[in-house]
Tab-separated table of C-alpha atoms in Angstrom:
chain	number	residue	atom	x	y	z
A	1	UNK	CA	-2.914	-0.194	-15.661
A	2	UNK	CA	-0.452	1.562	-13.374
A	3	UNK	CA	3.169	0.546	-12.956
A	4	UNK	CA	4.573	-0.990	-9.800
A	5	UNK	CA	5.185	2.443	-8.210
A	6	UNK	CA	1.471	3.130	-8.106
A	7	UNK	CA	0.348	-0.427	-7.418
A	8	UNK	CA	2.728	-0.790	-4.488
A	9	UNK	CA	1.421	2.232	-2.617
A	10	UNK	CA	-2.216	2.568	-3.697
A	11	UNK	CA	-4.699	-0.157	-2.732
A	12	UNK	CA	-7.179	-1.214	-5.426
A	13	UNK	CA	-8.906	2.085	-6.221
A	14	UNK	CA	-12.648	2.292	-6.251
A	15	UNK	CA	-13.915	5.457	-7.906
A	16	UNK	CA	-17.605	6.010	-7.302
A	17	UNK	CA	-18.276	8.394	-10.163
A	18	UNK	CA	-21.393	10.503	-9.402
A	19	UNK	CA	-21.973	8.373	-6.325
A	20	UNK	CA	-20.888	10.683	-3.517
A	21	UNK	CA	-23.519	12.135	-1.173
A	22	UNK	CA	-24.747	15.512	-2.364
A	23	UNK	CA	-23.760	14.964	-5.986
A	24	UNK	CA	-26.182	14.715	-8.853
A	25	UNK	CA	-27.293	11.222	-9.841
A	26	UNK	CA	-26.205	9.773	-6.487
A	27	UNK	CA	-27.614	6.262	-6.155
A	28	UNK	CA	-26.804	3.932	-3.293
A	29	UNK	CA	-27.791	0.951	-5.392
A	30	UNK	CA	-24.936	1.818	-7.775
A	31	UNK	CA	-22.445	1.693	-4.907
A	32	UNK	CA	-23.753	-1.688	-3.745
A	33	UNK	CA	-23.464	-3.034	-7.301
A	34	UNK	CA	-19.896	-1.722	-7.636
A	35	UNK	CA	-18.748	-3.112	-4.305
A	36	UNK	CA	-20.349	-6.470	-5.017
A	37	UNK	CA	-18.716	-6.674	-8.456
A	38	UNK	CA	-15.209	-6.228	-7.031
A	39	UNK	CA	-15.775	-8.377	-3.958
A	40	UNK	CA	-15.589	-5.566	-1.381
A	41	UNK	CA	-19.183	-5.530	-0.185
A	42	UNK	CA	-19.106	-5.727	3.620
A	43	UNK	CA	-21.562	-8.080	5.312
A	44	UNK	CA	-23.572	-5.876	7.635
A	45	UNK	CA	-24.899	-8.534	9.991
A	46	UNK	CA	-23.676	-7.500	13.427
A	47	UNK	CA	-22.405	-4.165	12.068
A	48	UNK	CA	-25.434	-1.907	11.683
A	49	UNK	CA	-26.362	-0.082	14.872
A	50	UNK	CA	-23.579	-1.933	16.718
A	51	UNK	CA	-20.156	-0.951	15.377
A	52	UNK	CA	-18.703	2.508	14.821
A	53	UNK	CA	-16.796	4.034	11.935
A	54	UNK	CA	-13.649	3.947	14.078
A	55	UNK	CA	-13.923	0.152	14.145
A	56	UNK	CA	-13.259	0.168	10.396
A	57	UNK	CA	-11.003	3.149	9.647
A	58	UNK	CA	-9.445	3.800	13.090
A	59	UNK	CA	-9.822	7.579	12.965
A	60	UNK	CA	-11.543	8.140	16.317
A	61	UNK	CA	-14.946	8.674	14.750
A	62	UNK	CA	-17.421	7.108	17.193
A	63	UNK	CA	-20.386	7.554	14.848
A	64	UNK	CA	-22.541	4.431	14.950
A	65	UNK	CA	-22.894	2.752	11.574
A	66	UNK	CA	-26.485	2.923	10.410
A	67	UNK	CA	-27.949	2.342	6.943
A	68	UNK	CA	-27.469	6.090	6.387
A	69	UNK	CA	-23.974	6.627	7.848
A	70	UNK	CA	-22.732	3.501	6.079
A	71	UNK	CA	-23.153	5.323	2.767
A	72	UNK	CA	-22.614	8.934	3.840
A	73	UNK	CA	-19.598	8.518	6.142
A	74	UNK	CA	-18.015	5.066	6.183
A	75	UNK	CA	-17.712	4.342	2.462
A	76	UNK	CA	-16.360	7.803	1.539
A	77	UNK	CA	-13.702	7.419	4.248
A	78	UNK	CA	-12.831	3.877	3.217
A	79	UNK	CA	-12.683	4.279	-0.534
A	80	UNK	CA	-12.316	7.971	-1.308
A	81	UNK	CA	-10.476	9.855	1.420
A	82	UNK	CA	-7.911	7.095	2.005
A	83	UNK	CA	-7.115	6.997	-1.726
A	84	UNK	CA	-6.846	10.792	-1.835
A	85	UNK	CA	-4.169	10.640	0.854
A	86	UNK	CA	-2.251	7.914	-0.950
A	87	UNK	CA	-2.371	9.691	-4.299
A	88	UNK	CA	-1.356	13.007	-2.709
A	89	UNK	CA	1.637	11.279	-1.114
A	90	UNK	CA	2.674	9.846	-4.473
A	91	UNK	CA	2.280	13.241	-6.131
A	92	UNK	CA	4.389	14.933	-3.462
A	93	UNK	CA	7.062	12.256	-3.795
A	94	UNK	CA	7.246	12.426	-7.581
A	95	UNK	CA	7.381	16.216	-7.627
A	96	UNK	CA	9.502	16.656	-4.471
A	97	UNK	CA	6.536	18.425	-2.897
A	98	UNK	CA	6.016	20.677	-5.901
A	99	UNK	CA	9.659	21.529	-6.652
A	100	UNK	CA	9.622	19.598	-9.929
A	101	UNK	CA	7.092	20.553	-12.579
A	102	UNK	CA	6.133	17.199	-14.053
A	103	UNK	CA	4.245	18.625	-17.071
A	104	UNK	CA	7.306	20.683	-18.043
A	105	UNK	CA	9.609	17.680	-17.659
A	106	UNK	CA	7.347	15.503	-19.808
A	107	UNK	CA	6.547	18.201	-22.376
A	108	UNK	CA	9.649	17.385	-24.421
A	109	UNK	CA	8.720	13.699	-24.644
A	110	UNK	CA	6.259	12.177	-27.123
A	111	UNK	CA	2.982	11.123	-25.544
A	112	UNK	CA	3.657	7.478	-26.445
A	113	UNK	CA	6.913	7.532	-24.481
A	114	UNK	CA	5.307	9.130	-21.423
A	115	UNK	CA	2.537	6.544	-21.552
A	116	UNK	CA	5.029	3.677	-21.634
A	117	UNK	CA	7.034	5.158	-18.768
A	118	UNK	CA	4.003	5.604	-16.527
A	119	UNK	CA	1.769	2.674	-17.428
A	120	UNK	CA	1.963	-1.059	-17.984
A	121	UNK	CA	1.205	-3.026	-21.132
A	122	UNK	CA	-2.611	-2.891	-21.416
A	123	UNK	CA	-3.030	-6.183	-23.257
A	124	UNK	CA	-0.052	-8.518	-22.903
A	125	UNK	CA	0.711	-11.082	-25.578
A	126	UNK	CA	2.585	-14.369	-25.400
A	127	UNK	CA	5.574	-12.653	-27.019
A	128	UNK	CA	5.527	-9.985	-24.282
A	129	UNK	CA	5.670	-12.663	-21.590
A	130	UNK	CA	8.277	-14.769	-23.364
A	131	UNK	CA	10.490	-11.698	-23.835
A	132	UNK	CA	10.914	-11.279	-20.064
A	133	UNK	CA	11.541	-14.948	-19.249
A	134	UNK	CA	15.080	-15.601	-18.048
A	135	UNK	CA	16.142	-19.252	-17.642
A	136	UNK	CA	18.604	-20.392	-14.987
A	137	UNK	CA	19.847	-23.846	-15.948
A	138	UNK	CA	21.619	-26.555	-13.968
A	139	UNK	CA	25.381	-26.902	-14.234
A	140	UNK	CA	25.283	-30.507	-15.436
A	141	UNK	CA	25.503	-30.591	-19.231
A	142	UNK	CA	22.993	-33.404	-19.832
A	143	UNK	CA	20.436	-31.847	-17.513
A	144	UNK	CA	21.054	-28.442	-19.047
A	145	UNK	CA	20.332	-29.732	-22.542
A	146	UNK	CA	17.023	-31.183	-21.355
A	147	UNK	CA	16.147	-27.916	-19.622
A	148	UNK	CA	17.025	-25.838	-22.678
A	149	UNK	CA	14.739	-28.018	-24.785
A	150	UNK	CA	11.970	-27.615	-22.212
A	151	UNK	CA	12.365	-23.834	-22.021
A	152	UNK	CA	12.472	-23.179	-25.778
A	153	UNK	CA	10.193	-25.909	-27.108
A	154	UNK	CA	7.688	-26.668	-24.358
A	155	UNK	CA	7.269	-23.657	-22.068
A	156	UNK	CA	7.350	-21.012	-24.792
A	157	UNK	CA	5.093	-22.998	-27.117
A	158	UNK	CA	2.688	-23.724	-24.266
A	159	UNK	CA	2.296	-19.984	-23.561
A	160	UNK	CA	1.723	-19.273	-27.250
A	161	UNK	CA	-0.840	-22.045	-27.597
A	162	UNK	CA	-2.784	-20.911	-24.517
A	163	UNK	CA	-2.850	-17.345	-25.821
A	164	UNK	CA	-4.143	-18.498	-29.201
A	165	UNK	CA	-6.832	-20.653	-27.595
A	166	UNK	CA	-8.050	-17.720	-25.523
A	167	UNK	CA	-7.951	-15.405	-28.510
A	168	UNK	CA	-10.517	-17.631	-30.177
A	169	UNK	CA	-12.610	-17.780	-27.005
A	170	UNK	CA	-12.381	-14.021	-26.502
A	171	UNK	CA	-14.121	-13.432	-29.805
A	172	UNK	CA	-17.203	-14.427	-27.828
A	173	UNK	CA	-16.193	-13.165	-24.408
A	174	UNK	CA	-13.285	-10.899	-23.486
A	175	UNK	CA	-11.873	-10.734	-19.982
A	176	UNK	CA	-8.177	-9.819	-19.869
A	177	UNK	CA	-8.008	-9.939	-16.037
A	178	UNK	CA	-8.690	-13.677	-16.023
A	179	UNK	CA	-6.609	-14.574	-19.090
A	180	UNK	CA	-4.082	-17.342	-18.658
A	181	UNK	CA	-1.142	-15.056	-19.445
A	182	UNK	CA	-2.140	-12.620	-16.700
A	183	UNK	CA	-2.660	-15.549	-14.304
A	184	UNK	CA	0.770	-16.952	-15.183
A	185	UNK	CA	2.456	-13.582	-14.654
A	186	UNK	CA	0.580	-13.092	-11.386
A	187	UNK	CA	1.616	-16.560	-10.219
A	188	UNK	CA	5.282	-15.725	-10.845
A	189	UNK	CA	5.323	-12.087	-9.688
A	190	UNK	CA	2.246	-11.439	-7.566
A	191	UNK	CA	1.005	-8.853	-10.090
A	192	UNK	CA	-1.062	-9.540	-13.195
A	193	UNK	CA	0.653	-7.046	-15.483
A	194	UNK	CA	3.955	-6.392	-17.264
A	195	UNK	CA	5.730	-3.035	-17.447
A	196	UNK	CA	6.910	-1.689	-20.778
A	197	UNK	CA	10.560	-2.600	-21.309
A	198	UNK	CA	11.384	1.061	-21.911
A	199	UNK	CA	10.402	1.875	-18.321
A	200	UNK	CA	12.073	-1.164	-16.756
A	201	UNK	CA	14.591	-2.788	-19.126
A	202	UNK	CA	15.956	-5.051	-16.371
A	203	UNK	CA	12.554	-6.551	-15.573
A	204	UNK	CA	12.489	-10.332	-15.889
A	205	UNK	CA	10.710	-13.473	-14.725
A	206	UNK	CA	13.255	-16.105	-13.772
A	207	UNK	CA	12.573	-19.738	-14.653
A	208	UNK	CA	14.836	-21.625	-12.259
A	209	UNK	CA	15.564	-25.304	-12.815
A	210	UNK	CA	16.288	-26.653	-9.345
A	211	UNK	CA	16.959	-30.265	-8.409
A	212	UNK	CA	17.798	-29.634	-4.761
A	213	UNK	CA	14.852	-27.696	-3.302
A	214	UNK	CA	12.056	-29.711	-4.904
A	215	UNK	CA	11.309	-33.248	-6.053
A	216	UNK	CA	10.570	-34.420	-9.617
A	217	UNK	CA	6.820	-34.659	-8.925
A	218	UNK	CA	6.435	-31.321	-7.144
A	219	UNK	CA	4.255	-28.585	-8.572
A	220	UNK	CA	6.020	-25.523	-9.935
A	221	UNK	CA	6.731	-23.134	-7.057
A	222	UNK	CA	6.556	-19.333	-7.293
A	223	UNK	CA	8.665	-16.857	-5.329
A	224	UNK	CA	6.869	-13.618	-6.117
A	225	UNK	CA	9.324	-11.387	-4.232
A	226	UNK	CA	11.993	-12.510	-6.677
A	227	UNK	CA	9.800	-12.879	-9.783
A	228	UNK	CA	10.819	-16.516	-9.949
A	229	UNK	CA	9.189	-19.803	-10.867
A	230	UNK	CA	11.051	-22.938	-9.786
A	231	UNK	CA	10.582	-26.355	-11.304
A	232	UNK	CA	12.575	-29.536	-10.803
A	233	UNK	CA	15.614	-29.964	-13.024
A	234	UNK	CA	14.168	-33.106	-14.588
A	235	UNK	CA	11.440	-30.883	-16.138
A	236	UNK	CA	8.873	-33.706	-15.907
A	237	UNK	CA	10.900	-35.635	-18.506
A	238	UNK	CA	9.831	-32.996	-21.018
A	239	UNK	CA	6.269	-34.299	-20.883
A	240	UNK	CA	4.261	-31.223	-21.896
A	241	UNK	CA	0.901	-32.635	-20.822
A	242	UNK	CA	2.253	-33.434	-17.371
A	243	UNK	CA	3.866	-30.005	-17.037
A	244	UNK	CA	0.661	-28.279	-18.142
A	245	UNK	CA	-1.374	-30.150	-15.540
A	246	UNK	CA	1.127	-29.379	-12.784
A	247	UNK	CA	1.308	-25.686	-13.660
A	248	UNK	CA	-2.453	-25.235	-13.909
A	249	UNK	CA	-2.879	-26.961	-10.549
A	250	UNK	CA	-0.259	-24.689	-8.965
A	251	UNK	CA	-1.864	-21.531	-10.378
A	252	UNK	CA	-5.362	-22.546	-9.300
A	253	UNK	CA	-4.243	-23.519	-5.796
A	254	UNK	CA	-2.504	-20.192	-5.171
A	255	UNK	CA	-5.038	-17.865	-6.767
A	256	UNK	CA	-5.784	-15.008	-4.374
A	257	UNK	CA	-3.276	-16.048	-1.719
A	258	UNK	CA	0.431	-16.212	-0.967
A	259	UNK	CA	0.596	-19.852	0.002
A	260	UNK	CA	3.473	-20.714	-2.300
A	261	UNK	CA	5.502	-17.526	-2.541
């Protein structure tokens, strides 16, 4: 899992291993299966023998898309060449166009340190998520006490309990991308991963208790540009069941979109 530097500049990468035209073991059925699995399979009704490659990648290529050129020209341009350009740009930026020898710079560092600097936590735990939570309480003392109780005794325990429940379920079926913790982090930040603290010690997810921009019955609201989740200062009267229902509804209603950011 790449850190934000890579994720910000490289679209979801599709690597068709042994699936490029002319390579051994090239199978178009494999490509269709891969695209379908990640939700990127283009519907070809009204495309084949009608549209051109330029209509998709805007490179001036007026080749008509046929069952053959779809695989031999369009897909390589969409998912291989475009990623090559993005990765080359990142490489040139990180090395100042070759002036800095990255292997030499990293050679004095243990592999574990390099890995933590370049990659995100592969399998986040409840403790990982809780460690980056940063509460912002109201100024009123009574409200603040209620919010502190909510943050330490309800929110944190809720995250731990959900992680434990899924750990039992994952003994039968494991899918980290759809785990509640990754969904919660994605809801708050727009990304379903956490960086190692060593690479970004200032990273945090703000839990803002706000009584002015929302009402007591509102769903939690995420501002992903600021890594912030806002909930009303009354914290649902510290009713965990009510909070859980509101949060799950908010996460489900914003999955795959930016409707509440």
